Each structure stands twice: as structure tokens, then as C-alpha cells.
Coordinates of C-alpha atoms in Angstrom, one line a residue:
X9 CA 0.0 -29.0 2.1
X10 CA -3.4 -28.4 3.0
X11 CA -5.0 -25.4 4.8
X12 CA -5.7 -27.6 7.9
X13 CA -2.1 -28.8 7.8
X14 CA -0.9 -24.7 7.7
X15 CA -3.2 -24.0 10.9
X16 CA -1.9 -26.4 13.2
X17 CA 1.9 -25.6 11.9
X18 CA 1.2 -21.9 12.9
X19 CA 0.7 -22.8 16.4
X20 CA 3.9 -23.3 17.0
X21 CA 5.3 -20.3 14.3
X22 CA 3.2 -17.4 14.8
X23 CA 4.6 -14.4 12.5
X24 CA 4.0 -11.8 15.8
X25 CA 6.2 -14.2 17.5
X26 CA 8.8 -14.7 15.3
X27 CA 11.5 -12.2 14.0
X28 CA 11.2 -12.1 10.0
X29 CA 14.9 -11.6 9.9
X30 CA 17.9 -13.0 11.7
X31 CA 19.2 -10.7 14.3
X32 CA 22.6 -12.7 13.9
X33 CA 26.1 -11.1 13.1
X34 CA 25.8 -10.1 9.2
X35 CA 27.7 -7.8 7.0
X36 CA 26.9 -6.0 4.1
X37 CA 25.8 -8.6 1.8
X38 CA 22.7 -8.6 3.8
X39 CA 21.6 -5.3 2.4
X40 CA 22.0 -6.3 -0.8
X41 CA 19.6 -8.8 -0.3
X42 CA 17.2 -6.4 0.8
X43 CA 17.5 -4.4 -2.4
X44 CA 20.5 -1.6 -1.4
X45 CA 22.5 -0.5 -4.7
X46 CA 24.6 2.1 -5.8
X47 CA 21.8 4.7 -5.7
X48 CA 20.9 4.3 -2.3
X49 CA 24.4 4.5 -1.4
X50 CA 24.8 7.8 -2.9
X51 CA 21.7 9.4 -1.1
X52 CA 23.2 7.9 2.2
X53 CA 26.5 9.4 1.8
X54 CA 25.4 12.5 4.0
X55 CA 24.6 10.1 6.7
X56 CA 27.2 8.0 6.5
X57 CA 29.6 11.4 7.0
X58 CA 28.1 11.8 9.9
X59 CA 28.8 7.8 11.2
X60 CA 24.9 6.8 11.1
X61 CA 24.5 3.3 9.7
X62 CA 21.8 2.4 6.9
X63 CA 19.5 -0.3 7.2
X64 CA 16.1 -1.4 6.1
X65 CA 13.3 -1.2 8.1
X66 CA 11.4 -4.9 8.2
X67 CA 8.9 -4.2 11.0
X68 CA 7.7 -1.1 12.9
X69 CA 5.1 -1.3 16.3
X70 CA 4.6 1.4 19.4
X71 CA 6.9 4.1 18.3
X72 CA 9.9 1.7 17.5
X73 CA 10.9 -0.5 14.5
X74 CA 13.4 -3.3 13.7
X75 CA 16.3 -2.6 11.0
X76 CA 18.3 -5.1 9.2
X77 CA 22.0 -3.4 8.9
X78 CA 25.6 -4.8 7.8
X79 CA 26.0 -5.5 11.6
X80 CA 22.7 -7.6 11.9
X81 CA 19.2 -6.7 12.8
X82 CA 18.5 -3.8 15.7
X83 CA 16.2 -2.0 17.4
X84 CA 15.1 1.7 17.3
X85 CA 13.1 4.1 18.5
X86 CA 11.8 6.2 16.0
X87 CA 11.0 9.4 17.9
X88 CA 13.1 11.7 15.6
X89 CA 10.7 10.6 12.7
X90 CA 7.7 10.6 14.3
X91 CA 6.1 13.9 13.1
X92 CA 2.5 15.2 12.8
X93 CA 2.2 13.9 9.2
X94 CA 1.2 10.5 9.1
X95 CA 2.5 10.2 5.7
X96 CA 6.3 10.7 7.0
X97 CA 6.3 8.6 9.8
X98 CA 8.3 5.6 9.3
X99 CA 7.1 2.6 7.6
X100 CA 8.2 -0.9 6.7
X101 CA 10.0 -1.1 3.4
X102 CA 11.7 2.2 4.2
X103 CA 15.8 3.2 4.5
X104 CA 16.8 4.6 7.3
X105 CA 19.6 6.4 8.9
X106 CA 20.0 4.7 12.8
X107 CA 22.7 5.5 15.3
X108 CA 25.5 2.8 15.7
X109 CA 25.4 2.3 19.3
X110 CA 23.1 3.3 22.2
X111 CA 20.5 2.6 24.4
X112 CA 18.0 2.8 22.9
X113 CA 19.3 3.4 19.4
X114 CA 17.3 6.1 17.5
X115 CA 16.6 6.5 13.8
X116 CA 17.7 10.2 12.2
X117 CA 16.2 10.0 9.2
X118 CA 15.1 7.7 6.3
X119 CA 15.5 7.9 2.4
X120 CA 13.1 9.5 0.0
X121 CA 10.9 6.9 -0.9
X122 CA 11.2 5.6 -4.5
X123 CA 7.6 4.2 -3.9
X124 CA 5.0 4.6 -1.6
X125 CA 1.4 2.7 -1.2
X126 CA -0.9 4.7 0.5
X127 CA -4.7 4.4 1.5
X128 CA -6.9 7.1 2.9
X129 CA -7.9 5.9 6.6
X130 CA -11.5 5.4 7.7
X131 CA -11.5 8.3 10.1
X132 CA -13.6 11.6 9.6
X133 CA -10.0 13.5 9.9
X134 CA -9.3 12.6 5.8
X135 CA -5.6 11.4 6.4
X136 CA -3.5 9.4 4.5
X137 CA -2.1 6.0 5.9
X138 CA 1.0 4.8 4.6
X139 CA 1.1 0.8 4.4
X140 CA 4.7 0.0 2.7
X141 CA 7.7 2.3 0.9
X142 CA 10.0 1.4 -1.5
X143 CA 7.7 -1.4 -3.6
X144 CA 8.1 -2.8 -7.0
X145 CA 5.3 -5.2 -7.4
X146 CA 1.9 -4.9 -6.1
X147 CA 0.4 -8.1 -5.4
X148 CA -3.1 -8.0 -5.0
X149 CA -4.2 -11.6 -3.4
X150 CA -8.1 -11.9 -4.4
X151 CA -9.5 -15.3 -2.8
X152 CA -11.4 -18.0 -5.6
X153 CA -13.8 -19.3 -2.6
X154 CA -16.4 -16.4 -2.9
X155 CA -18.2 -14.5 -5.5
X156 CA -15.2 -11.8 -7.4
X157 CA -16.0 -8.4 -6.2
X158 CA -14.7 -6.6 -9.3
X159 CA -15.0 -3.3 -7.9
X160 CA -13.0 -4.0 -5.0
X161 CA -10.0 -5.3 -7.3
X162 CA -9.9 -1.7 -9.3
X163 CA -9.8 0.3 -5.9
X164 CA -6.6 -1.7 -4.9
X165 CA -5.4 -1.6 -8.7
X166 CA -6.2 2.4 -8.6
X167 CA -3.9 2.8 -5.1
X168 CA -0.9 0.2 -6.4
X169 CA -0.7 2.1 -10.0
X170 CA -0.3 5.1 -7.6
X171 CA 1.9 4.4 -5.5
X172 CA 4.1 3.9 -8.7
X173 CA 4.4 0.1 -8.4
X174 CA 3.6 -2.8 -10.9
X175 CA 0.6 -4.3 -10.0
X176 CA -0.5 -7.9 -10.2
X177 CA -3.6 -9.5 -9.1
X178 CA -3.4 -12.9 -8.0
X179 CA -6.3 -15.5 -8.2
X180 CA -5.7 -17.6 -4.5
X181 CA -7.0 -20.7 -3.8
X182 CA -7.9 -22.0 -7.7
X183 CA -8.2 -25.6 -6.2
X184 CA -12.0 -24.6 -5.4
X185 CA -12.4 -24.1 -8.7
X186 CA -11.4 -27.5 -10.9
X187 CA -13.7 -26.7 -14.3
X188 CA -11.1 -24.7 -16.3
X189 CA -13.6 -23.6 -18.4
X190 CA -15.1 -22.0 -15.3
X191 CA -11.9 -20.5 -14.3
X192 CA -11.1 -19.3 -17.3
X193 CA -13.8 -17.0 -17.1
X194 CA -13.2 -15.6 -13.9
X195 CA -9.7 -15.0 -15.0
X196 CA -10.9 -13.2 -18.2
X197 CA -13.7 -11.3 -15.9
X198 CA -10.5 -9.9 -13.6
X199 CA -8.4 -9.0 -17.0
X200 CA -11.2 -6.8 -18.1
X201 CA -11.1 -5.0 -15.2
X202 CA -7.4 -5.0 -14.7
X203 CA -6.3 -3.7 -18.2
X204 CA -2.5 -3.9 -18.6
X205 CA -2.0 -6.0 -15.1
X206 CA -0.6 -10.1 -15.4
X207 CA -3.2 -11.9 -13.6
X208 CA -2.0 -15.2 -12.2
X209 CA -4.0 -18.0 -10.7
X210 CA -2.5 -20.1 -7.6
X211 CA -3.0 -22.7 -5.0
X212 CA -0.9 -23.2 -2.2
X213 CA -2.6 -26.6 -2.1
X214 CA -1.4 -28.1 -5.5
X215 CA 1.3 -25.9 -5.9
X216 CA 0.0 -24.0 -9.3
X217 CA 1.5 -20.9 -10.1
X218 CA 3.3 -20.4 -6.9
X219 CA 6.7 -20.9 -9.0
X220 CA 5.9 -18.6 -11.5
X221 CA 5.3 -16.3 -8.6
X222 CA 8.3 -16.9 -7.2
X223 CA 9.9 -15.8 -10.3
X224 CA 8.0 -12.4 -10.1
X225 CA 8.8 -11.4 -6.8
X226 CA 12.3 -12.4 -6.9
X227 CA 13.5 -9.2 -8.6
X228 CA 12.8 -6.4 -5.8
X229 CA 10.3 -5.6 -3.3
X230 CA 7.0 -7.1 -3.3
X231 CA 4.0 -6.3 -1.2
X232 CA 1.2 -8.3 -0.4
X233 CA -2.6 -6.9 -0.2
X234 CA -6.1 -8.3 0.0
X235 CA -8.8 -8.2 2.4
X236 CA -8.7 -10.9 5.7
X237 CA -9.5 -14.5 4.5
X238 CA -7.6 -13.9 0.4
X239 CA -5.1 -16.1 1.6
X240 CA -2.0 -13.8 1.9
X241 CA -0.4 -16.0 4.8
X242 CA -1.0 -18.9 2.8
X243 CA 0.6 -17.8 -0.2
X244 CA 3.6 -16.0 1.5
X245 CA 4.2 -19.6 3.5
X246 CA 4.2 -20.9 -0.1
X247 CA 7.0 -18.3 -1.1
X248 CA 9.2 -18.9 2.1
X249 CA 9.3 -22.4 1.9
X250 CA 8.2 -22.6 5.4
X251 CA 5.5 -21.9 8.2
X252 CA 6.4 -18.5 9.6
X253 CA 2.9 -16.5 9.0
X254 CA -0.3 -17.9 11.0
X255 CA -3.0 -19.3 8.8
X256 CA -6.6 -19.6 10.0
X257 CA -9.3 -20.9 8.4
X258 CA -11.7 -19.0 6.8
X259 CA -15.6 -19.2 7.4
X260 CA -17.9 -21.2 4.8
X261 CA -20.5 -18.6 4.3
X262 CA -18.7 -15.6 3.4
X263 CA -14.9 -16.8 3.1
X264 CA -13.6 -14.2 5.2
X265 CA -11.0 -15.0 7.9
X266 CA -9.7 -13.0 11.1
X267 CA -6.3 -10.7 10.6
X268 CA -3.7 -13.4 11.4
X269 CA -1.2 -10.9 10.2
X270 CA -1.2 -8.0 12.6
X271 CA 1.6 -6.2 11.0
X272 CA 3.8 -5.3 8.3
X273 CA 6.3 -7.6 8.1
X274 CA 9.4 -7.7 5.6
X275 CA 10.5 -10.8 4.6
X276 CA 13.4 -12.6 2.9
X277 CA 12.8 -14.8 -0.2
X278 CA 14.8 -18.1 -0.2
X279 CA 14.7 -17.5 -3.8
X280 CA 15.6 -13.9 -3.8
X281 CA 13.9 -10.6 -3.4
X282 CA 11.7 -9.6 -0.2
X283 CA 8.0 -9.6 0.5
X284 CA 6.2 -7.3 2.8
X285 CA 3.7 -9.3 4.3
X286 CA -0.1 -7.1 5.2
X287 CA -2.6 -7.1 7.5
X288 CA -6.2 -7.9 5.8
X289 CA -7.4 -4.2 5.0
X290 CA -11.4 -3.6 5.9
X291 CA -11.0 -0.5 4.0
X292 CA -9.3 0.6 1.1
X293 CA -10.2 4.0 0.8
X294 CA -8.7 6.0 -2.4
X295 CA -6.0 8.7 -1.4
X296 CA -5.4 11.2 -4.3
X297 CA -4.8 8.1 -6.5
X298 CA -6.6 10.2 -9.9
X299 CA -3.6 9.0 -11.6
X300 CA -4.2 5.4 -10.6
X301 CA -7.8 5.6 -11.1
X302 CA -7.1 6.8 -14.9
X303 CA -4.7 4.1 -15.0
X304 CA -7.7 1.2 -14.0
X305 CA -9.8 2.5 -16.5
X306 CA -7.2 3.6 -19.5
X307 CA -9.8 2.3 -21.6
X308 CA -12.4 4.7 -20.5
X309 CA -10.1 7.5 -20.7
X310 CA -9.2 6.4 -24.4
X311 CA -12.6 6.5 -25.8
X312 CA -13.2 10.1 -23.5
X313 CA -10.5 11.2 -26.0
X314 CA -12.6 11.3 -28.6
X315 CA -16.0 12.7 -27.1
X316 CA -17.4 16.1 -28.4
X317 CA -16.9 18.3 -25.4
X318 CA -13.5 18.2 -23.2
X319 CA -16.0 18.5 -20.0
X320 CA -17.6 15.8 -21.0
X321 CA -19.3 13.7 -18.1
X322 CA -19.9 10.7 -19.7
X323 CA -23.6 11.0 -18.4
X324 CA -26.1 12.4 -21.8
X325 CA -24.2 14.8 -23.4
X326 CA -24.5 14.7 -27.0
X327 CA -21.4 13.2 -28.9
X328 CA -20.2 11.3 -26.3
X329 CA -17.6 8.7 -27.4
X330 CA -18.0 7.0 -23.6
X331 CA -21.5 6.1 -24.1
X332 CA -21.0 5.3 -27.7
X333 CA -18.6 2.4 -26.8
X334 CA -21.7 1.0 -24.4
X335 CA -23.9 1.0 -27.2
X336 CA -21.9 -0.6 -29.2
X337 CA -21.0 -3.3 -27.0
X338 CA -17.5 -2.5 -26.8
X339 CA -17.5 -1.2 -22.8
X340 CA -19.2 -2.9 -20.3
X341 CA -21.5 -0.7 -18.1
X342 CA -20.5 -1.6 -14.9
X343 CA -16.4 -0.4 -15.7
X344 CA -17.9 3.4 -16.2
X345 CA -20.4 2.7 -13.0
X346 CA -17.3 1.8 -11.3
X347 CA -15.2 4.4 -12.8
X348 CA -17.3 7.0 -12.0
X349 CA -17.8 6.1 -8.4
X350 CA -13.8 6.0 -7.6
X351 CA -13.5 9.2 -9.0
X352 CA -15.9 10.8 -7.0
X353 CA -14.6 9.3 -4.1
X354 CA -11.1 10.4 -5.2
X355 CA -12.4 14.1 -5.4
X356 CA -14.1 13.8 -2.4
X357 CA -11.1 13.2 -0.5
X358 CA -8.8 15.8 -2.1
X359 CA -11.3 18.2 -1.7
X360 CA -11.5 17.3 2.2
X361 CA -7.4 17.1 2.5
X362 CA -7.3 20.8 0.5
X363 CA -10.0 22.2 3.2
X364 CA -7.8 21.0 6.1
X365 CA -4.9 22.7 5.1
X366 CA -6.9 25.7 4.1
X367 CA -8.2 25.7 8.0
X368 CA -4.4 24.7 9.3
X369 CA -3.1 27.5 7.3
X370 CA -6.0 29.9 8.8
X371 CA -5.1 28.6 12.3
X372 CA -1.6 29.4 11.8
X373 CA -2.6 33.1 10.9
X374 CA -4.8 33.3 13.9
X375 CA -1.6 32.1 16.0
X376 CA 0.8 34.4 14.3
X377 CA -1.9 37.4 14.6
X378 CA -2.2 37.0 18.1
X379 CA 1.2 36.5 19.0
X380 CA 1.9 39.9 17.4
X381 CA -1.0 41.7 19.0
X382 CA 0.3 40.4 22.3
X383 CA 3.8 41.3 21.5
X384 CA 2.6 44.8 20.1
X385 CA 0.4 45.3 23.5
X386 CA 3.8 43.9 25.8
X387 CA 5.7 46.8 23.9
X388 CA 3.3 49.6 24.3
X389 CA 3.1 48.5 28.5
X390 CA 7.2 49.0 28.6
X391 CA 7.2 52.4 26.7
X392 CA 4.1 53.5 28.9

């Protein structure tokens, strides 16, 4: 099916208007198909004793969420699980405890997350934003319709590794690179930027690679990530075997598209497994992702272990094994520059976060001190 075919068909099947999971009657097998297992059941035992129902969050919007339970899909209010910390809000992919009845129903709690994909927000408050929870595979969609941005791929990979999920890079629109040799060079470039990560070429037009991808995502929960125009919605439709997600044509000039996906939806796949489709991300800021950055640039850290100085910055220090590897042609200079950039960015966000926490502690101290003085003054007034 062509991109234009997807676009015309999507007019009657927009993801914004169609619930990703049927809302009809169900049973416990619905939870099992979404990843419910003995470990989750054990975690949920205290809530079961309270008469609450387990459910998986398939969509969140405006203080409410849709959950699949053994009784079917229900809509519930998230007011009880909306703390000030944005990393603790209810999220697509969460397993939650929901009231068995009520109008409205309320989500009372969610189970501890096994993995969580988090980025920093674009605001000046240096807050983290959780995009998806309990994910096994992080699929990074990259369009071959435009020039590869290896730095952006490395950034996505750092967050993916940090989340605890297994990353996978999917190069979409492979049919736009008909020369096998040229395609092989592009794959090699991405493999260099993604050590230890599978790189798969896929074309939703020809079907190339979709069977391999379907086999991978059939095991567990996958989140689909990428910028607008990367072909995520088209890829999701190919995996679903139906035009569920809306698709729009990208601009020829820069390969960018509109945000056809506006919310994070959890979708059951016909071949098994579930897929969380996310909106296109304009910015992918790191959030305390030092371990993830180290994983992306594992070869640099291996070289660094042989540097003369333990705190070597790999700038101009004598005995720097990293610089020696660059001089010997074993390590691309671009990789080191990207490593430095992401490490500096991550250090800044961590420092800002710590400063914000310290400021909150100081405000708390001042508040308690003022309260103490007020109580002391009131006590003296009563004794006078």
C-alpha cells in the first residue's frame, strides 16, 4: 500500500477518533495478551485484597485514562495519582489499580515500573517527562528520505538504553534507496553509531523487513519513537495490518511531517505483543542518562580505560588512549565530538536538577522556620 493510499484511507480511521483497544466485554486473557504475568499479579496482591481491578493504561489525556481490565476497557480519573513530580504521573504502559465501579472511576495507584522512557522537557524548569512505561523494546524510527542525522540517533539510543529497554533502529522508507550498495553504506554508518544494536531496513511500500520487525515486537511491549515524518504511523499500520493510525505525506524539501499522532496509544498487535505509538518528538533532551550515553559510546569508554590519567578529558592529555585511537583511524572523530556533547548536556541537566532540589529543600526549611516562629510567638502571646 502506498503512502498516499494510507493518507486517503486514514481520513475515516484517525487514531484520535478510534479507541486503540476494543471496549467490549473481556476476561483475564485480555490482560495476559498485554503482558500481565505472575510477577505483576504478585505485585498487585495488596490492591486485589482491597477489591481493586488490575488494568493496563492504553491512553492518557486531560487527567483521565483508558485502561484494559478483565471486565473490558474502562475510563478512569487519575486525580489520585497526579503528584507534583512529573515522573510519577500515570503514563501509557503503566499497570494500575482501578476502582471496580463508580462514576467517575478512579485510578488509585500504579505498580512499580520495570522500565521507563524519560526525556527532559524543553522548559527552563529542567523537569523530566515520562513517555512510556514497562517497555521491552525501544524502536527508533529513522527515515531514509532525508540525510541521516547520526547525532540524533545517538541521542535517542542514550535515552533508550537508560530506560532499561532494548533499543532497535529501524530505517524506514528503504524503497527510496534502490541502490543496494548505497543502502549498505547507510546501514553501516548507523551500525557504527549504534554498537550492540540491531539495525533493520524496512519499507511499508514493498513490505521489506516488516516480517522481521513483527517477529521482534511479538515478544513483549515496544515503544515507537522518532521525529515527525520518520514514518512511525505508517510503520504502526503495517504491523497492525490495518489503517488505524493516521498518516500524512511528508514535505519533499526536508522530509518533515505533521504530528499525525497526538497522544501515546498502546495498541495490541495481531501477531502478539503490544506497541506504544508516540507523537513525533521535536526535542529529545537527555534526562540523567549518563549510563545510557556510556552504553552508546561503549568503544570510547573501552579506550578510555587505557588512558594514563583516570580523569582524562580526551582533549590534549598525554597518554590519552582515545586520542591515540583517533590518530590510528580506529575511532571516528565525529563519535568523540558527539560523546563530549551528550556528556556535557547530561552533566548540565543533572546539575540543574540538583540545584532545583536544593532550592526546594531551602524553601521547605524557610517555611518550617517561619511556622516555628509563628507558633512560638502565639505561645508567648497566650502566656503573657
